[in-house]
């Protein structure tokens, strides 16, 4: 019995038609999706083996037998092709069958070997690198996506509040990260959005530190950067905890980061360049004499991926638009001493911003 139906649900309907309009403006006859996240965003299909071919009148999902049932459940409206193996033959055959001329693809997602194989097999059709096509579309979230991000934030925050109850000196950084992940799962998350960064004492000066067997102590600060993935969408937060008193050197740093964080969030509004928000935070940190210790961009978009468009950095050309959800995460890192970063998730609204995360700093 077939469970397939021909009606494309929202939000796929809207996304497919936006993609088709973009293809038309770029003079492309079709688009081949290679990335699992783009595939999910467009079709709702979560299977890890998949390609999607979007033409003006058809959406074809290529997968294999392991995901047959998943495809029928999650994207029954799409035309399904079960490949025998991962070979490019089947993909090429679909492109030739549809008599397509120019087939776009995202170069960042296309392995060179597959590109070489496909190029030969699809002739006379032509594969055309079309970068930044789906990424910018994904950056403005619809109401359903914002709801899922809110839920991922709620779970991460609740787990953090619980952590404040069980955190004890002597626990290792790795234990704290693992238990935090487990508690987010207990609260309904699929898991962590990324391996939590749990950095104690001077290790907090490494922005992407990997937690290890170092035990946490009452005498040192603890930087935690964590997030949940729930309903496929993520949250991304950072807080610093001092079980004892704040060492004076880091106390001043904390105040500066807090000020940069608050001013940058207040500056968020649509129409502004993302680099302008970075400049607000960087200005506060520079004035305090720590600009060389703020070694990364101010923030990034979140959604189905932990890092996606827009980029809030000094060199970013992105412009803030309503529906974007971005992190604001200034930090100051003092090698050999420690570091402070504060990270919150902020929605760009029609008129300004809404801070989605609500843990006190
Ligand atoms: Zn983070
Ligand atoms: Zn982040």
Short mmCIF file of C-alpha atoms in Angstrom, two decimals, residues 161-337:
data_model
loop_
_atom_site.label_atom_id
_atom_site.label_comp_id
_atom_site.label_asym_id
_atom_site.label_seq_id
_atom_site.Cartn_x
_atom_site.Cartn_y
_atom_site.Cartn_z
CA UNK A 161 19.52 25.89 35.90
CA UNK A 162 19.61 22.24 36.98
CA UNK A 163 23.40 22.19 36.55
CA UNK A 164 23.70 25.00 39.05
CA UNK A 165 22.19 22.59 41.59
CA UNK A 166 24.46 19.59 40.94
CA UNK A 167 27.77 21.19 39.95
CA UNK A 168 30.45 20.28 42.54
CA UNK A 169 34.21 20.84 42.82
CA UNK A 170 36.12 17.74 41.74
CA UNK A 171 33.81 16.91 38.82
CA UNK A 172 35.78 16.82 35.57
CA UNK A 173 35.01 19.14 32.68
CA UNK A 174 34.13 16.12 30.52
CA UNK A 175 31.67 14.84 33.15
CA UNK A 176 29.96 18.23 33.35
CA UNK A 177 29.61 18.38 29.54
CA UNK A 178 28.28 14.82 29.32
CA UNK A 179 25.76 15.27 32.11
CA UNK A 180 24.57 18.57 30.66
CA UNK A 181 23.90 16.80 27.34
CA UNK A 182 22.07 13.96 29.08
CA UNK A 183 19.88 16.38 31.00
CA UNK A 184 18.96 18.25 27.82
CA UNK A 185 17.88 14.89 26.35
CA UNK A 186 15.80 14.22 29.45
CA UNK A 187 14.11 17.56 28.80
CA UNK A 188 13.21 16.57 25.23
CA UNK A 189 16.28 17.45 23.16
CA UNK A 190 17.65 15.13 20.48
CA UNK A 191 21.01 15.90 22.08
CA UNK A 192 23.56 18.66 22.26
CA UNK A 193 23.73 21.01 19.29
CA UNK A 194 27.54 20.59 19.55
CA UNK A 195 29.89 19.10 22.14
CA UNK A 196 29.57 21.50 25.08
CA UNK A 197 32.68 23.54 25.86
CA UNK A 198 33.35 23.29 29.60
CA UNK A 199 36.55 25.19 30.33
CA UNK A 200 37.81 25.70 33.87
CA UNK A 201 40.28 28.28 35.08
CA UNK A 202 42.92 29.36 32.62
CA UNK A 203 41.69 26.97 29.91
CA UNK A 204 38.80 29.42 29.39
CA UNK A 205 41.24 31.59 27.45
CA UNK A 206 40.89 29.10 24.56
CA UNK A 207 37.60 29.99 22.80
CA UNK A 208 37.18 26.48 21.33
CA UNK A 209 38.69 24.48 24.18
CA UNK A 210 37.90 20.74 24.29
CA UNK A 211 36.90 19.67 27.79
CA UNK A 212 39.03 16.98 29.37
CA UNK A 213 39.81 15.29 32.65
CA UNK A 214 40.64 18.56 34.44
CA UNK A 215 38.64 18.68 37.69
CA UNK A 216 36.81 21.89 38.39
CA UNK A 217 37.72 23.72 41.56
CA UNK A 218 36.15 26.27 43.85
CA UNK A 219 39.08 28.61 43.22
CA UNK A 220 38.54 28.88 39.46
CA UNK A 221 35.96 30.16 37.04
CA UNK A 222 34.10 27.83 34.69
CA UNK A 223 33.09 28.82 31.15
CA UNK A 224 30.28 26.76 29.66
CA UNK A 225 29.24 27.09 25.99
CA UNK A 226 26.37 24.75 25.21
CA UNK A 227 23.16 24.33 23.25
CA UNK A 228 20.37 21.88 22.56
CA UNK A 229 19.13 20.41 19.30
CA UNK A 230 15.39 19.88 19.45
CA UNK A 231 13.08 19.33 16.47
CA UNK A 232 16.30 19.67 14.42
CA UNK A 233 16.78 23.33 15.43
CA UNK A 234 19.50 24.52 17.81
CA UNK A 235 20.29 26.95 20.58
CA UNK A 236 23.77 28.27 21.46
CA UNK A 237 24.57 29.94 24.79
CA UNK A 238 27.60 30.76 26.94
CA UNK A 239 27.86 31.63 30.62
CA UNK A 240 30.71 31.87 33.11
CA UNK A 241 30.34 30.63 36.69
CA UNK A 242 32.57 31.51 39.63
CA UNK A 243 31.99 29.06 42.47
CA UNK A 244 34.11 31.27 44.74
CA UNK A 245 34.86 34.97 44.34
CA UNK A 246 35.80 36.48 40.98
CA UNK A 247 39.55 37.16 40.69
CA UNK A 248 39.99 40.94 40.37
CA UNK A 249 41.65 40.74 36.94
CA UNK A 250 38.68 38.85 35.49
CA UNK A 251 36.11 40.89 37.38
CA UNK A 252 36.96 43.94 35.28
CA UNK A 253 36.98 41.79 32.11
CA UNK A 254 33.55 40.43 33.00
CA UNK A 255 32.11 43.94 33.30
CA UNK A 256 33.52 44.94 29.91
CA UNK A 257 32.18 41.81 28.17
CA UNK A 258 28.80 42.31 29.80
CA UNK A 259 28.68 45.91 28.59
CA UNK A 260 29.71 44.90 25.04
CA UNK A 261 27.08 42.13 25.07
CA UNK A 262 24.27 44.39 26.27
CA UNK A 263 25.08 47.29 23.92
CA UNK A 264 25.35 44.95 20.89
CA UNK A 265 22.00 43.28 21.61
CA UNK A 266 20.29 46.66 21.99
CA UNK A 267 21.70 47.71 18.60
CA UNK A 268 20.12 44.82 16.68
CA UNK A 269 17.52 45.90 14.12
CA UNK A 270 16.62 45.02 10.53
CA UNK A 271 18.35 46.87 7.71
CA UNK A 272 21.59 47.27 9.65
CA UNK A 273 24.79 45.67 8.41
CA UNK A 274 25.84 42.74 10.59
CA UNK A 275 29.34 44.27 10.77
CA UNK A 276 27.84 47.34 12.47
CA UNK A 277 26.66 45.19 15.41
CA UNK A 278 30.14 43.67 15.67
CA UNK A 279 31.53 47.22 15.71
CA UNK A 280 29.32 48.20 18.66
CA UNK A 281 30.70 45.38 20.84
CA UNK A 282 34.25 45.81 19.55
CA UNK A 283 34.09 49.53 20.33
CA UNK A 284 33.22 48.88 23.98
CA UNK A 285 36.03 46.32 24.28
CA UNK A 286 38.55 48.57 22.48
CA UNK A 287 37.75 51.49 24.78
CA UNK A 288 38.60 49.27 27.75
CA UNK A 289 41.92 48.33 26.10
CA UNK A 290 41.12 44.67 25.37
CA UNK A 291 40.50 44.71 21.59
CA UNK A 292 43.47 42.41 20.90
CA UNK A 293 41.97 39.88 23.33
CA UNK A 294 38.62 39.73 21.46
CA UNK A 295 39.84 37.27 18.86
CA UNK A 296 36.68 36.15 17.04
CA UNK A 297 33.58 37.50 15.35
CA UNK A 298 30.71 38.79 17.50
CA UNK A 299 28.23 36.13 16.44
CA UNK A 300 26.51 34.03 13.79
CA UNK A 301 23.11 32.88 12.65
CA UNK A 302 21.59 29.75 14.18
CA UNK A 303 18.84 27.51 12.86
CA UNK A 304 19.23 23.99 11.54
CA UNK A 305 23.00 24.52 11.79
CA UNK A 306 24.95 25.95 14.70
CA UNK A 307 26.83 28.30 12.38
CA UNK A 308 24.85 29.64 9.44
CA UNK A 309 24.17 32.94 7.70
CA UNK A 310 24.38 35.75 8.65
CA UNK A 311 27.88 36.25 10.02
CA UNK A 312 28.30 39.04 12.56
CA UNK A 313 31.95 39.87 11.97
CA UNK A 314 34.07 42.86 11.07
CA UNK A 315 34.23 41.89 7.39
CA UNK A 316 30.69 40.59 6.96
CA UNK A 317 28.61 41.99 4.09
CA UNK A 318 25.42 40.46 5.47
CA UNK A 319 22.48 42.71 6.31
CA UNK A 320 20.13 41.90 9.20
CA UNK A 321 16.60 40.93 8.12
CA UNK A 322 13.45 40.16 10.09
CA UNK A 323 13.29 36.49 11.06
CA UNK A 324 17.04 36.03 11.44
CA UNK A 325 18.14 34.48 14.72
CA UNK A 326 21.70 35.38 15.66
CA UNK A 327 24.07 34.87 18.56
CA UNK A 328 25.72 37.80 20.30
CA UNK A 329 28.89 36.49 21.97
CA UNK A 330 31.65 38.93 22.77
CA UNK A 331 34.63 37.52 24.68
CA UNK A 332 37.94 38.56 26.17
CA UNK A 333 40.68 35.98 26.56
CA UNK A 334 43.78 36.42 28.73
CA UNK A 335 46.29 33.62 28.04
CA UNK A 336 47.43 31.95 31.26
CA UNK A 337 44.66 33.64 33.25
#
